[in-house]
Tab-separated table of C-alpha atoms in Angstrom:
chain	number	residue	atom	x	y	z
A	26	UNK	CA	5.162	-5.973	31.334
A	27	UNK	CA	2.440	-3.654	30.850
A	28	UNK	CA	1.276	-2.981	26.499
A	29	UNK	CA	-0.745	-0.107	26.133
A	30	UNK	CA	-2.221	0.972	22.533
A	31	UNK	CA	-2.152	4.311	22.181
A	32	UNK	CA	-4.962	5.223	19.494
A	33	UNK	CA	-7.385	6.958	18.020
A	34	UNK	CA	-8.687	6.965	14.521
A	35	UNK	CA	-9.138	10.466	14.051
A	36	UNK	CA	-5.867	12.377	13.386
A	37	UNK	CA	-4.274	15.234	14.607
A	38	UNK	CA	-4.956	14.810	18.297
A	39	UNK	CA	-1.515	14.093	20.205
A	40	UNK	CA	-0.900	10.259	19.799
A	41	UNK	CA	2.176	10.653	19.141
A	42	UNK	CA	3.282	13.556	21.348
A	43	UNK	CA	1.577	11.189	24.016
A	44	UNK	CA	3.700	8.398	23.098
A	45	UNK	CA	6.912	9.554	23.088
A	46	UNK	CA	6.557	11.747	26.152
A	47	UNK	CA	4.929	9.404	28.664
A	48	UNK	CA	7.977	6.928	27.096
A	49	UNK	CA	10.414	9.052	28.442
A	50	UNK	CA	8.294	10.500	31.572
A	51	UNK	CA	8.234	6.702	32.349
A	52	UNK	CA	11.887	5.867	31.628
A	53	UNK	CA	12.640	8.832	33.906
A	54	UNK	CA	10.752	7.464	36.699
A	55	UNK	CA	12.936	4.629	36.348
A	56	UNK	CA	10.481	2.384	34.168
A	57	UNK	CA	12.202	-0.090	31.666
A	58	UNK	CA	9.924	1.254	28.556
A	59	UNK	CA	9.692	0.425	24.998
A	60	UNK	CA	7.995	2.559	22.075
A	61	UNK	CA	6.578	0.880	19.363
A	62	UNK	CA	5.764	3.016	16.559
A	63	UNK	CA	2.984	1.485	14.219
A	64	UNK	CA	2.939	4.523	12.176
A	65	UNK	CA	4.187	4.307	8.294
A	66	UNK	CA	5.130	8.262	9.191
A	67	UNK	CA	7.740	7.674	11.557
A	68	UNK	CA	7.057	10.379	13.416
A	69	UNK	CA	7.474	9.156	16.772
A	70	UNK	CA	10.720	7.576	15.570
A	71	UNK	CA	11.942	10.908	14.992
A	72	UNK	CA	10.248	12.219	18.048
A	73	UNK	CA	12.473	9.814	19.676
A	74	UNK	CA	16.269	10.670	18.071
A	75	UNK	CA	16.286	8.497	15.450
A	76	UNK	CA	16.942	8.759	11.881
A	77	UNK	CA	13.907	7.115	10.405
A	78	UNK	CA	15.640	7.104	7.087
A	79	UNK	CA	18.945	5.110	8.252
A	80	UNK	CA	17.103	1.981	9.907
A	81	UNK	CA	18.455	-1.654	9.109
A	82	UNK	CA	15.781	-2.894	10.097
A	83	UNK	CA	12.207	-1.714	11.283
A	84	UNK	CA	8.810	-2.889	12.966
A	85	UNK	CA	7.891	-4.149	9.221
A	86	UNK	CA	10.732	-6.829	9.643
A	87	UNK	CA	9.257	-7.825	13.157
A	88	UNK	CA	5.846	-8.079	11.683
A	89	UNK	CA	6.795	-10.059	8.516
A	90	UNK	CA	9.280	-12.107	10.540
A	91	UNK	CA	11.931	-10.955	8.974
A	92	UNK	CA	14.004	-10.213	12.013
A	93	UNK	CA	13.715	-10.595	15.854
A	94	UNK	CA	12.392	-7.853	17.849
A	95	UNK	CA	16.018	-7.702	19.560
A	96	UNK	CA	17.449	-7.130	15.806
A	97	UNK	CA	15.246	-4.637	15.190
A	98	UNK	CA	14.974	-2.144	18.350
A	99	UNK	CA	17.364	0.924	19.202
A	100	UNK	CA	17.767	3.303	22.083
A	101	UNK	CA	16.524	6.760	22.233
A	102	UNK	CA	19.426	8.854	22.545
A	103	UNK	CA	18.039	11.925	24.386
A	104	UNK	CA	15.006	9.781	25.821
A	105	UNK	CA	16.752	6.866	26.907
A	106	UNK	CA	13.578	4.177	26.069
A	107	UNK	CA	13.844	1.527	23.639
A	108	UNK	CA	12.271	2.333	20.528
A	109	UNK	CA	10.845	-0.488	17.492
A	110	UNK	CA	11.188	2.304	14.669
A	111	UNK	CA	9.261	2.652	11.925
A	112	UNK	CA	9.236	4.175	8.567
A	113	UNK	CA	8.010	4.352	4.680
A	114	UNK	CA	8.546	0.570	4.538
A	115	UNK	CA	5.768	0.226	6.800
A	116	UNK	CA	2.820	1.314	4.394
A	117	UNK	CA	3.975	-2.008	2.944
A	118	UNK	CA	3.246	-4.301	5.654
A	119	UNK	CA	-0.599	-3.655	5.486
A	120	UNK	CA	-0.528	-5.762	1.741
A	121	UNK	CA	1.943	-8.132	2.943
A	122	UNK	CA	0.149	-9.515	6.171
A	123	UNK	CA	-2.925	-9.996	4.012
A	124	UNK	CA	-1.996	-13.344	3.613
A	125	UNK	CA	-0.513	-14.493	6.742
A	126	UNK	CA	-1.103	-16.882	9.118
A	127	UNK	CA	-2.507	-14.895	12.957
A	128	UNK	CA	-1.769	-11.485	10.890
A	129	UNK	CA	-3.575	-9.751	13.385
A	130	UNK	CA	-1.036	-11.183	16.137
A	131	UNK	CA	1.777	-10.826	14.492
A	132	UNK	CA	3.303	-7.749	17.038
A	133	UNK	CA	1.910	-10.042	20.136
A	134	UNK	CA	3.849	-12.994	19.090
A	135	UNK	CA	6.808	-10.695	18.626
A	136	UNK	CA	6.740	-9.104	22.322
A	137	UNK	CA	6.332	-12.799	23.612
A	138	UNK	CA	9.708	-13.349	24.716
A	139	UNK	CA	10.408	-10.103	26.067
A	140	UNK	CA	7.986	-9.817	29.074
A	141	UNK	CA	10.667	-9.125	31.364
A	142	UNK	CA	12.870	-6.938	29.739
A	143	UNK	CA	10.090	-4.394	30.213
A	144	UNK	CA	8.042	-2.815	32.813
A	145	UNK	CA	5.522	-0.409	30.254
A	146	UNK	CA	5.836	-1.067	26.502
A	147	UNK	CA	3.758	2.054	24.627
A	148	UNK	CA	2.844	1.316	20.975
A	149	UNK	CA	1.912	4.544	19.010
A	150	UNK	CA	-0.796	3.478	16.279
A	151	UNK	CA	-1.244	5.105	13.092
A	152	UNK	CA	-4.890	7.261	12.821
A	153	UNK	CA	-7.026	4.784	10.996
A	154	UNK	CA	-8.457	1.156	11.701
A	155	UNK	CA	-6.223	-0.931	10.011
A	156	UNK	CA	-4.023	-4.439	9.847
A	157	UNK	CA	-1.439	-2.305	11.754
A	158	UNK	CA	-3.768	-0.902	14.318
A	159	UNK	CA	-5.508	-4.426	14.717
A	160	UNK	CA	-1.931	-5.653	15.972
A	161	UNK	CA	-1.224	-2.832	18.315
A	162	UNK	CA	-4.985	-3.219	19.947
A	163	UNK	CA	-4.008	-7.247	19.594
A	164	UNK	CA	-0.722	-7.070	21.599
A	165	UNK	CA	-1.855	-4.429	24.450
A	166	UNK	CA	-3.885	-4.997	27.775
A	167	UNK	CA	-5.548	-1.450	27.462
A	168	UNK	CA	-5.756	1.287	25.056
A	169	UNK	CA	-5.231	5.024	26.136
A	170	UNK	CA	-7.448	7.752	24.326
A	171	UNK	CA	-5.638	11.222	23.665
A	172	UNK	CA	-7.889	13.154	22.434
A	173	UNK	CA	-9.131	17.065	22.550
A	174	UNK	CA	-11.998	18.601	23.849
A	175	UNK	CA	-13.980	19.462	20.828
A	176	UNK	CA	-17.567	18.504	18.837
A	177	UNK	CA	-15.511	16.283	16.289
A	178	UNK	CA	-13.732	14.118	18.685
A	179	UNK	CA	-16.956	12.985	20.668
A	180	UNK	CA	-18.267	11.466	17.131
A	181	UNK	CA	-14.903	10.017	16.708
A	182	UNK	CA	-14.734	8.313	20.337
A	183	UNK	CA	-17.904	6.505	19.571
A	184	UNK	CA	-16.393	4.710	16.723
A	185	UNK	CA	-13.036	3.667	18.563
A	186	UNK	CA	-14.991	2.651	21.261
A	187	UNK	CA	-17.040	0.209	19.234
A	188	UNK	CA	-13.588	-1.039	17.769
A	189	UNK	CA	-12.139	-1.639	21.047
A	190	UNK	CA	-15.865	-3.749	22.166
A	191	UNK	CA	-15.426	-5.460	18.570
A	192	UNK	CA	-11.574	-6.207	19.158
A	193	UNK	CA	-12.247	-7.037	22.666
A	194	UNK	CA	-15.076	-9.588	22.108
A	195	UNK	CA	-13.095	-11.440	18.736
A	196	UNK	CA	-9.803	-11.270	19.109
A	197	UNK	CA	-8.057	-10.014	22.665
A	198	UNK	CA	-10.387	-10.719	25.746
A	199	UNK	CA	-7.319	-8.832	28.111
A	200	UNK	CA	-8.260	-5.648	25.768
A	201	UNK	CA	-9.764	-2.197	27.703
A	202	UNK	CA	-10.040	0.937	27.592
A	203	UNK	CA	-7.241	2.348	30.184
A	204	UNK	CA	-8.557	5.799	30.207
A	205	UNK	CA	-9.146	9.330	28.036
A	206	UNK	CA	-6.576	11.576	28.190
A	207	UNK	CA	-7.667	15.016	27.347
A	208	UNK	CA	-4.654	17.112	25.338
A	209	UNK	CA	-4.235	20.311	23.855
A	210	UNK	CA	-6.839	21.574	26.297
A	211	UNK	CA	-7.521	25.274	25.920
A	212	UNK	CA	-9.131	26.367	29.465
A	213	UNK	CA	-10.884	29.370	28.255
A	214	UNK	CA	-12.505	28.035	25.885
A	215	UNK	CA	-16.113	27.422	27.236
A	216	UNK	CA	-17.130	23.927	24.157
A	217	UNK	CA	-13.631	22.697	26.229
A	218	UNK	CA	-14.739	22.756	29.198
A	219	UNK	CA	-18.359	21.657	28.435
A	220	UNK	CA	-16.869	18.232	26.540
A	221	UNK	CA	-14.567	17.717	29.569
A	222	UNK	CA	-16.979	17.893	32.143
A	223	UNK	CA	-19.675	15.564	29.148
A	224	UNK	CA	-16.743	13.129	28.948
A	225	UNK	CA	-16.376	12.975	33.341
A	226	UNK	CA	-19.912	12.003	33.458
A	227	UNK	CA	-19.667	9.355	30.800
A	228	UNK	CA	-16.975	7.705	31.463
A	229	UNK	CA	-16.385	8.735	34.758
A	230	UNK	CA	-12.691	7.480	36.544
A	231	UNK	CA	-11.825	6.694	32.995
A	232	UNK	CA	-10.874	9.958	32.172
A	233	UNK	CA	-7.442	10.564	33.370
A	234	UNK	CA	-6.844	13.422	36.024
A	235	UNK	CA	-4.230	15.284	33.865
A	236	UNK	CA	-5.389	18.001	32.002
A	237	UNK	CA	-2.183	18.728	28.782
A	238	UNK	CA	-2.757	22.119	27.701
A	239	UNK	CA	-1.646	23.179	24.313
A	240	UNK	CA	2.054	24.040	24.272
A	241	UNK	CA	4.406	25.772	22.035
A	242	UNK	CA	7.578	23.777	23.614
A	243	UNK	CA	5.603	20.693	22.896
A	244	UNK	CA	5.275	20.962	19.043
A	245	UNK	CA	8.928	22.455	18.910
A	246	UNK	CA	10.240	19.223	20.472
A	247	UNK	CA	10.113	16.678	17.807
A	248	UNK	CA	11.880	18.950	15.394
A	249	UNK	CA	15.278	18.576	17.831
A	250	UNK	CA	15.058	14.891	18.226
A	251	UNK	CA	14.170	15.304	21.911
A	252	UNK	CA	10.970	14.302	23.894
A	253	UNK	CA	9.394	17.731	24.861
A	254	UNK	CA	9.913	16.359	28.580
A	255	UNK	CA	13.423	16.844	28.398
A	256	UNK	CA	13.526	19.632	25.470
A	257	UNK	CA	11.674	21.968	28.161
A	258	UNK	CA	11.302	20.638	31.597
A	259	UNK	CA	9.452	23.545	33.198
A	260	UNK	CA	6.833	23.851	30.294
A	261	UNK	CA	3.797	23.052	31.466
A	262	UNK	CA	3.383	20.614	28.739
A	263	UNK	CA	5.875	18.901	29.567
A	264	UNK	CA	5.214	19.148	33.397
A	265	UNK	CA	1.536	17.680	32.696
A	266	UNK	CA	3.383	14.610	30.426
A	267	UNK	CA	5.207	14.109	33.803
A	268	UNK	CA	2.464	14.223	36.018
A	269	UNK	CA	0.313	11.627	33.588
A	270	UNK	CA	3.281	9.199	33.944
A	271	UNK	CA	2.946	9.418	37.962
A	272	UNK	CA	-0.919	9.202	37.039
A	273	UNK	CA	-0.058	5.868	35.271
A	274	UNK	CA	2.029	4.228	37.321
A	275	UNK	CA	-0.384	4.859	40.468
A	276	UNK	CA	-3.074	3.417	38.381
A	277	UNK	CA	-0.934	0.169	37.054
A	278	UNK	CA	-0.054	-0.196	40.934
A	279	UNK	CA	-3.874	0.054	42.071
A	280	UNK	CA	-4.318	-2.655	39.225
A	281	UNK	CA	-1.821	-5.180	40.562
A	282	UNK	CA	-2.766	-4.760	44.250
A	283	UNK	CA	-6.633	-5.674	42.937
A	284	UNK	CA	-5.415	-8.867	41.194
C-alpha cells in the first residue's frame, strides 16, 4: 500500500481536482485506491459522489476513534475508489486532538490494518499547516505538490518544503517529496513557462512529466458528482489526469524494483 499526501499550503491550486482524479485514473487502471479527504470543506467528498451532508460517520470519527476506518469509508459511485469522507464536523477535530495521546498519528494508526486492502491510498489535505495536515504528512510515504506556474507559488513551495524537512526529521523518517505536479498550466503564457523550466532545474526528476492545462470540463466536474476523468474523457484535462496516473504507477514500479 502506497499513502501519498497530497498538499500544499497555499490554496486554490488543484489539490483536490488532483485527488479525486488520479483516485479514479488509478482505480481505472485497475489500482485498489482509497481517498482520504482531510479537508473540513468536503469538497473532494463531493468531487467523489457523495453527499457530504448525509454521512454517518466521517474521517473525524476515525481520527477521534470513534469508529473503525471500515465503519467509516464508502464507495464512489461514478469513480469507483473508496472514499474516508469528510465534512463540517471536521473543523472540530483540530480542538479535539489537542489533547490526545500520538495526535499527530492518529490517521496512521487508523490505515494500520488495512495495508492490503489497498494498492495507492491518496489523502487530500486541507490548504494550511495544521493538526489535520500533520496526520496526512504523518500517515504517507511521499507528498505530491500540485501547484501552478506562477510568482506566488515559488514563495509558497519554500515553506512546504521546509514542513516536509521539519516533518521528515521529527516525526515520519519514510516522509518525501514524490514530485511537483504542475496544473492549470497556461502554455502561452511566457512567467509559465519561465517557472516551469526554474522548477526543472531545481528540482530536477522531481517534477512530474505531465503538464495539466487549465480546463473548463475539469472545474465543471465536481458540480455532477463525477471525477472530470470520467465526466469528459477526451478533455485534455482529463487525458493529462490519465497520463499522471500511468506517470505514477511507472514511478511506484521503478521504486519497488530499487528496493
Amino acid at each position: 500500500m502506497h499513502i501519498f499526501a497530497i498538499a500544499n499550503q497555499k490554496g486554490g491550486v488543484g489539490k483536490t481536482t488532483t485527488s479525486v482524479n488520479l483516485a479514479a485514473a488509478l482505480q481505472m487502471a485497475g489500482k485498489r485506491t482509497l481517498l482520504i479527504d482531510l479537508d473540513p470543506q468536503g469538497n473532494a467528498t463531493m468531487g467523489a459522489g457523495i453527499d457530504k451532508r448525509a454521512l454517518p460517520r466521517s474521517v473525524y470519527h476515525v481520527l477521534l476513534g470513534l469508529a473503525a476506518l471500515a465503519e467509516a469509508r464508502a464507495t464512489s459511485p461514478s469513480g469507483g475508489f473508496d472514499v474516508l469522507p469528510a465534512n463540517r464536523d471536521l473543523a472540530g477535530a483540530e480542538v479535539e486532538l489537542v489533547n490526545l495521546d500520538q495526535r499527530e498519528l492518529r490517521l496512521k494508526q487508523a490505515l494500520a490494518n488495512h495495508s492490503a486492502d489497498y494498492d495507492f491510498v491518496l489523502i487530500d489535505c486541507p490548504p494550511s499547516l495544521s493538526m489535520l495536515t500533520l496526520n496526512g504528512l504523518c500517515a504517507a510515504h511521499g507528498v505530491i505538490i500540485p501547484m501552478q506556474c506562477e510568482y506566488y507559488a515559488l514563495e509558497g513551495l519554500s515553506d512546504l518544503v521546509n514542513t516536509i524537512k521539519q516533518v521528515h526529521k521529527n516525526l515520519n523518517r519514510d516522509l518525501r517529496i514524490i514530485g511537483l505536479l504542475r496544473v492549470m498550466f497556461d502554455p502561452r503564457s511566457l512567467l509559465a513557462n519561465q517557472v516551469s523550466q526554474q522548477l526543472e532545474q531545481h528540482f530536477g526528476d522531481k517534477v512530474f512529466k505531465t503538464l495539466v492545462p487549465r480546463n473548463v470540463r475539469l472545474a465543471e466536474a465536481p458540480s455532477h458528482g463525477v471525477p472530470g476523468v470520467l465526466f469528459d474523457k477526451a478533455a485534455k484535462g482529463a487525458q493529462a489526469y490519465m497520463t499522471f496516473a500511468s506517470e505514477m504507477i511507472e514511478r511506484v514500479a521503478t521504486w519497488e524494483n530499487e528496493q
